[in-house]
Coordinates of C-alpha atoms and ligand atoms in Angstrom, one line a residue:
S195 CA -0.8 21.5 -47.2
A196 CA -3.3 20.3 -44.8
K197 CA -3.6 16.8 -46.2
G198 CA 0.3 16.2 -45.6
E199 CA 0.2 18.2 -42.3
G200 CA -3.0 15.4 -41.0
K201 CA -0.5 12.5 -42.6
N202 CA 2.6 13.2 -40.7
T203 CA 0.4 14.1 -36.9
Y204 CA -0.8 10.5 -37.8
R205 CA 2.4 8.9 -39.2
F206 CA 3.7 10.8 -35.4
Y207 CA 1.1 8.7 -33.7
R208 CA 1.6 6.2 -35.0
R209 CA 5.0 5.7 -34.1
E210 CA 4.2 6.7 -30.2
M211 CA 2.2 4.1 -30.4
T212 CA 4.4 1.1 -31.8
D213 CA 6.8 2.8 -29.2
K214 CA 4.8 2.8 -26.3
L215 CA 3.4 -0.8 -27.2
Q216 CA 6.9 -1.6 -28.2
R217 CA 8.0 -0.7 -24.1
R218 CA 5.2 -2.3 -22.5
R219 CA 5.8 -5.7 -24.2
E220 CA 9.8 -6.1 -23.0
M221 CA 8.4 -4.9 -20.0
E222 CA 5.6 -7.8 -19.7
I223 CA 8.9 -10.0 -21.2
S224 CA 11.3 -8.7 -18.6
L225 CA 8.4 -9.4 -15.8
R226 CA 7.7 -12.5 -16.6
A227 CA 11.1 -13.5 -16.4
A228 CA 12.1 -11.6 -13.0
V229 CA 9.1 -13.7 -11.4
E230 CA 10.3 -16.6 -12.2
N231 CA 14.0 -16.5 -11.4
G232 CA 12.8 -14.1 -7.9
A233 CA 16.1 -12.1 -8.6
E234 CA 14.4 -8.4 -9.5
L235 CA 11.9 -8.0 -7.1
E236 CA 12.4 -6.8 -3.4
L237 CA 10.0 -5.0 -0.8
F238 CA 10.7 -2.4 0.9
Y239 CA 9.2 -1.5 4.2
Q240 CA 7.5 2.1 5.1
P241 CA 6.8 2.4 9.0
F242 CA 3.2 2.9 10.7
V243 CA 3.7 5.6 13.7
E244 CA 1.5 5.8 16.8
A245 CA 0.8 10.1 16.6
D246 CA 1.0 10.2 20.6
R247 CA 4.8 8.9 21.4
G248 CA 5.8 8.9 18.2
M249 CA 6.1 4.9 18.6
V250 CA 5.9 2.0 15.8
S251 CA 3.3 -0.1 15.2
G252 CA 4.2 -1.6 11.7
F253 CA 5.4 -1.8 8.4
E254 CA 3.7 -1.8 5.4
A255 CA 5.3 -3.5 2.2
L256 CA 6.0 -2.3 -0.5
L257 CA 7.3 -3.6 -3.8
R258 CA 10.1 -2.3 -5.6
W259 CA 11.6 -3.8 -9.3
R260 CA 15.2 -3.1 -9.4
R261 CA 16.2 -3.5 -12.9
P262 CA 19.6 -3.2 -14.9
G263 CA 18.4 -0.1 -16.2
G264 CA 16.8 1.2 -12.5
M265 CA 13.7 0.7 -10.0
V266 CA 10.4 0.9 -12.0
S267 CA 7.8 2.2 -9.8
P268 CA 4.8 -0.6 -8.6
G269 CA 2.1 2.2 -10.2
E270 CA 3.9 1.4 -14.3
F271 CA 4.4 -2.2 -13.4
I272 CA 1.4 -3.6 -11.3
P273 CA -1.1 -2.8 -14.0
I274 CA 0.8 -5.0 -16.8
A275 CA 1.2 -8.0 -14.0
E276 CA -2.4 -7.1 -13.8
D277 CA -3.3 -7.3 -17.0
V278 CA -0.4 -10.6 -18.4
G279 CA -1.3 -12.8 -15.1
L280 CA 1.2 -12.5 -12.8
M281 CA -0.7 -10.5 -10.3
H282 CA -1.2 -13.9 -8.8
P283 CA 2.0 -15.0 -8.4
I284 CA 3.6 -12.0 -7.7
G285 CA 1.2 -11.3 -4.4
L286 CA 1.6 -14.9 -3.0
W287 CA 5.7 -13.9 -3.6
V288 CA 5.1 -10.2 -1.3
L289 CA 3.5 -12.1 1.4
R290 CA 5.4 -14.5 1.7
T291 CA 8.2 -12.2 1.6
A292 CA 6.7 -10.2 3.9
C293 CA 5.7 -12.8 6.9
L294 CA 9.2 -14.4 6.5
Q295 CA 10.3 -10.7 7.0
A296 CA 8.3 -9.4 9.8
M297 CA 9.1 -13.7 11.6
T298 CA 12.5 -11.8 12.7
W299 CA 10.7 -8.3 14.0
P300 CA 10.0 -7.7 17.7
E301 CA 7.1 -9.5 17.9
H302 CA 4.8 -6.3 18.9
L303 CA 5.1 -5.0 15.2
T304 CA 2.4 -6.0 12.5
V305 CA 3.2 -6.0 8.8
S306 CA 0.8 -5.2 6.0
V307 CA 1.1 -6.1 2.4
N308 CA -1.4 -4.1 0.2
L309 CA -3.4 -7.4 -2.4
S310 CA -4.8 -6.5 -6.1
P311 CA -8.7 -6.9 -7.2
I312 CA -7.1 -9.1 -9.4
Q313 CA -6.0 -11.8 -7.0
F314 CA -9.8 -12.0 -5.5
R315 CA -10.6 -13.4 -8.5
N316 CA -8.7 -16.3 -8.2
V317 CA -10.9 -19.0 -5.7
D318 CA -7.7 -20.6 -4.3
L319 CA -6.8 -16.8 -2.8
F320 CA -8.2 -17.5 0.7
R321 CA -6.4 -21.5 0.7
D322 CA -3.0 -20.0 -0.5
I323 CA -3.2 -16.8 2.0
R324 CA -3.9 -19.7 4.4
A325 CA -1.0 -21.9 3.7
I326 CA 1.6 -19.1 3.6
V327 CA 0.2 -18.0 7.6
E328 CA 0.9 -21.8 8.0
E329 CA 3.9 -22.3 6.4
T330 CA 5.6 -18.8 7.9
G331 CA 4.3 -19.1 11.0
I332 CA 3.8 -16.0 11.5
E333 CA 0.7 -14.8 14.1
P334 CA -2.4 -13.6 12.3
S335 CA -3.4 -10.8 14.2
R336 CA 0.5 -9.2 13.0
L337 CA -1.2 -9.4 9.0
Q338 CA -2.8 -6.7 7.8
L339 CA -3.9 -6.9 4.8
E340 CA -5.0 -3.6 2.2
V341 CA -7.3 -3.5 -0.6
T342 CA -9.2 -0.9 -2.5
E343 CA -12.4 0.7 -3.0
S344 CA -12.2 -0.4 -6.4
L345 CA -12.2 -4.6 -5.2
M346 CA -15.9 -3.8 -4.5
L347 CA -16.3 -3.0 -7.6
E348 CA -15.9 -6.8 -7.8
N349 CA -18.9 -9.6 -7.1
A350 CA -19.6 -8.2 -3.7
D351 CA -20.8 -11.7 -1.9
A352 CA -17.5 -13.2 -3.1
I353 CA -15.2 -10.4 -1.8
L354 CA -17.5 -10.6 1.1
A355 CA -16.9 -14.3 1.3
T356 CA -13.2 -14.3 1.1
L357 CA -12.8 -11.3 3.3
T358 CA -14.6 -12.8 6.2
D359 CA -12.8 -16.0 6.0
L360 CA -9.7 -14.2 5.9
R361 CA -10.6 -12.4 9.4
S362 CA -12.0 -15.5 10.8
L363 CA -8.2 -16.9 11.0
G364 CA -7.2 -13.4 12.6
I365 CA -5.8 -11.5 9.7
R366 CA -7.0 -7.3 9.6
I367 CA -8.3 -6.4 6.7
S368 CA -7.6 -2.1 5.6
M369 CA -9.1 0.0 3.5
D370 CA -6.5 1.4 1.3
D371 CA -6.6 5.0 -0.1
F372 CA -9.9 5.5 1.0
G373 CA -11.8 9.6 -0.4
T374 CA -10.1 8.6 -3.4
G375 CA -12.4 5.5 -5.6
Y376 CA -15.7 5.4 -5.9
S377 CA -16.0 6.2 -2.3
S378 CA -18.9 5.1 -0.3
L379 CA -19.5 5.5 3.2
G380 CA -21.6 1.9 3.0
Y381 CA -18.8 0.4 2.7
L382 CA -17.1 1.0 5.8
T383 CA -20.4 -0.3 7.3
R384 CA -21.4 -3.3 4.4
Y385 CA -17.8 -4.6 4.6
P386 CA -15.4 -5.9 8.3
F387 CA -12.8 -3.1 7.9
D388 CA -9.9 -3.5 10.7
K389 CA -9.0 -0.3 9.6
V390 CA -9.1 2.6 7.4
K391 CA -6.5 4.5 5.4
I392 CA -7.3 7.9 4.6
D393 CA -6.2 9.6 1.4
Q394 CA -2.5 10.9 1.3
S395 CA -4.3 13.0 -1.4
F396 CA -6.3 14.4 1.2
V397 CA -3.5 15.0 3.7
R398 CA -1.2 16.9 1.0
R399 CA -4.0 19.6 1.3
M400 CA -5.5 19.2 4.4
E401 CA -5.3 23.2 4.3
M402 CA -8.1 23.6 2.4
S403 CA -11.5 23.4 3.8
Q404 CA -13.0 21.6 2.5
N405 CA -9.9 18.8 2.7
L406 CA -10.1 18.8 6.2
A407 CA -14.1 18.5 6.3
V408 CA -13.2 14.6 5.3
I409 CA -10.1 14.3 7.1
R410 CA -12.8 15.2 10.6
S411 CA -15.7 12.8 9.5
V412 CA -13.7 9.9 8.6
I413 CA -11.7 10.1 11.9
N414 CA -15.6 10.3 13.3
L415 CA -16.6 7.7 11.2
S416 CA -14.1 5.3 12.1
E417 CA -14.1 5.8 15.6
A418 CA -18.2 5.5 16.1
L419 CA -17.9 2.3 14.1
G420 CA -15.1 1.1 16.4
I421 CA -12.8 0.9 13.0
A422 CA -8.9 1.9 13.3
V423 CA -7.6 5.0 11.4
I424 CA -4.2 6.3 9.7
A425 CA -3.5 9.0 7.6
E426 CA -1.3 8.3 4.9
G427 CA 1.4 10.7 3.0
V428 CA 2.0 12.7 5.9
E429 CA 5.4 14.6 4.8
T430 CA 5.3 17.5 6.7
E431 CA 5.6 18.5 10.9
E432 CA 2.8 20.9 10.2
H433 CA 0.5 18.1 8.5
Y434 CA 1.9 15.8 11.3
A435 CA 0.9 18.4 14.5
A436 CA -2.4 19.2 12.8
L437 CA -3.3 15.3 12.4
K438 CA -2.7 14.8 15.9
A439 CA -4.7 18.0 16.6
E440 CA -7.5 16.2 14.8
G441 CA -7.3 12.7 16.9
C442 CA -5.7 11.0 14.6
P443 CA -4.4 8.1 16.0
E444 CA -2.3 6.9 13.6
M445 CA 0.2 8.5 10.4
Q446 CA 2.5 6.7 7.8
G447 CA 4.6 9.3 5.3
Y448 CA 7.8 10.8 5.2
H449 CA 8.0 13.0 7.7
F450 CA 8.2 9.7 9.7
S451 CA 10.2 7.7 7.2
R452 CA 10.7 7.0 3.3
P453 CA 10.3 3.5 2.7
V454 CA 13.1 1.7 3.3
P455 CA 15.1 -1.7 2.6
P456 CA 14.9 -4.6 5.0
S457 CA 17.9 -3.8 6.1
D458 CA 17.6 -0.2 7.3
I459 CA 14.1 -1.7 9.7
P460 CA 16.6 -1.3 12.6
A461 CA 17.9 2.4 12.3
V462 CA 14.6 4.0 11.6
L463 CA 13.5 1.6 15.4
M464 CA 16.0 3.1 16.6
R465 CA 15.9 6.6 15.6
T466 CA 11.8 6.9 16.2
Y467 CA 12.7 5.1 19.5
A468 CA 14.9 8.3 20.7
T469 CA 12.8 10.7 18.4
S470 CA 10.1 9.2 20.5
L471 CA 12.1 9.5 24.2
R472 CA 12.9 12.5 24.0
G473 CA 9.5 13.5 23.8
E474 CA 8.8 11.4 26.5
A475 CA 10.8 13.9 28.2
K476 CA 10.0 17.5 27.1
R477 CA 6.4 16.0 28.6
A478 CA 7.8 15.5 31.4
G479 CA 9.1 18.3 32.1
R480 CA 13.3 17.3 31.7
P481 CA 15.6 18.4 29.2
Ligands
C2E29 P1 -0.7 3.0 -1.4 O1 -0.8 1.3 -1.0 O2 -0.8 4.0 -0.6 O3 1.0 2.9 -0.4 C1 1.8 4.6 -1.2 C2 2.2 4.6 -2.0 O4 2.6 6.1 -1.5 C3 4.0 4.3 -1.7 O5 4.3 4.4 -3.1 C4 4.6 5.2 -1.5 O6 6.0 4.8 -1.0 C5 4.0 6.0 -1.0 N1 4.1 7.0 -0.4 C6 4.5 7.0 1.5 N2 4.5 8.4 2.1 C7 4.5 9.6 1.1 C8 4.4 10.9 1.4 O7 4.5 10.8 2.8 N3 4.1 11.1 0.3 C9 4.5 11.4 -1.1 N4 4.2 11.6 -2.1 N5 4.8 9.7 -1.6 C10 4.8 8.6 0.1 P2 4.9 3.2 -3.8 O8 5.9 2.2 -3.0 O9 4.9 4.1 -5.7 O10 3.3 2.2 -4.4 C11 2.4 3.1 -5.2 C12 1.4 1.7 -4.7 O11 1.4 0.5 -5.7 C13 1.0 1.2 -3.8 O12 0.2 2.6 -3.8 C14 -0.4 0.4 -3.7 O13 -1.1 0.8 -3.6 C15 0.9 -0.3 -5.5 N6 1.8 -1.5 -4.4 C16 3.3 -1.7 -4.0 N7 3.0 -2.5 -3.5 C17 2.6 -3.4 -3.8 C18 2.7 -4.9 -4.2 O14 2.9 -5.4 -3.0 N8 1.0 -5.4 -4.6 C19 0.5 -4.8 -4.8 N9 -1.1 -5.2 -5.3 N10 -0.2 -3.5 -5.1 C20 1.2 -2.7 -4.4
MG30 MG1 -1.5 0.5 0.8
MG31 MG1 -2.4 4.2 0.2
MG32 MG1 -2.4 4.1 -3.3

């Protein structure tokens, strides 16, 4: 009967909910343990590549959680970390680890670290970041912090003050995933950003004229405002060439390199350097 079916659907729904909550609860417990023992968290690194000569200018640190059952993506565990109060300790671990890692690289390379809006709710954020910069000895101008548009929904005066304090140390601030959230071009003039990252959704489908229009206007506006610009999610030679033709100065994506463990960084640098030299030789008309 219809009534019986309804009951079954309800039961099924309940079971599904319970499974989901169960999995989340398990994740929360093991994430807490992972943060405490510090053994399962790792950073991978993805290069930023200069469009003109193909040289690497720096790397973005991307968090990975290696569990006995396999890797969990940050898209899955970061929201949990944010909900259960683990984002602050994790965020500081990421920053410290990335700065220490960058200290082993050639000095011209920058390191970029993602910050969650939740971290800005901690009144100690600025002091904690400054302490890590001092303790690791990283040159502040080599450090970039990536924030998303959702940060602008938090207390605007407090955010502006923190970003301004960070910049006064010489740290650079990037606006990540630009064009996705509650985008307002006004953010680019009201907040002190050094760099804008064009979201990969526009790049992935830049054949569509609307996306190309957004890419063009972000490049032009950033240029006019004196803000650096980078395109994310560049997966193909075609997109690389098209973005270069649009005057996009910097790019990031699988076309150049996937995020790699720290041990693969020298290989990424050598490979991109070799590609760049071949490009130079070609431009100079040498074989
Ligand atoms: P994001 O900061 O915008 O990072 C870019 C994401 O796109 C990364 O996913 C990267 O692996 C992926 N990606 C890079 N190039 C390509 C490409 O050519 N094609 C495609 N399809 N994807 C590409 P990932 O590592 O899974 O990270 C997802 C998001 O998780 C990040 O987006 C960032 O918002 C967040 N996240 C990662 N690490 C951290 C962290 O340490 N702290 C915080 N707060 N958030 C983090
Ligand atoms: Mg990012
Ligand atoms: Mg992004
Ligand atoms: Mg993103």
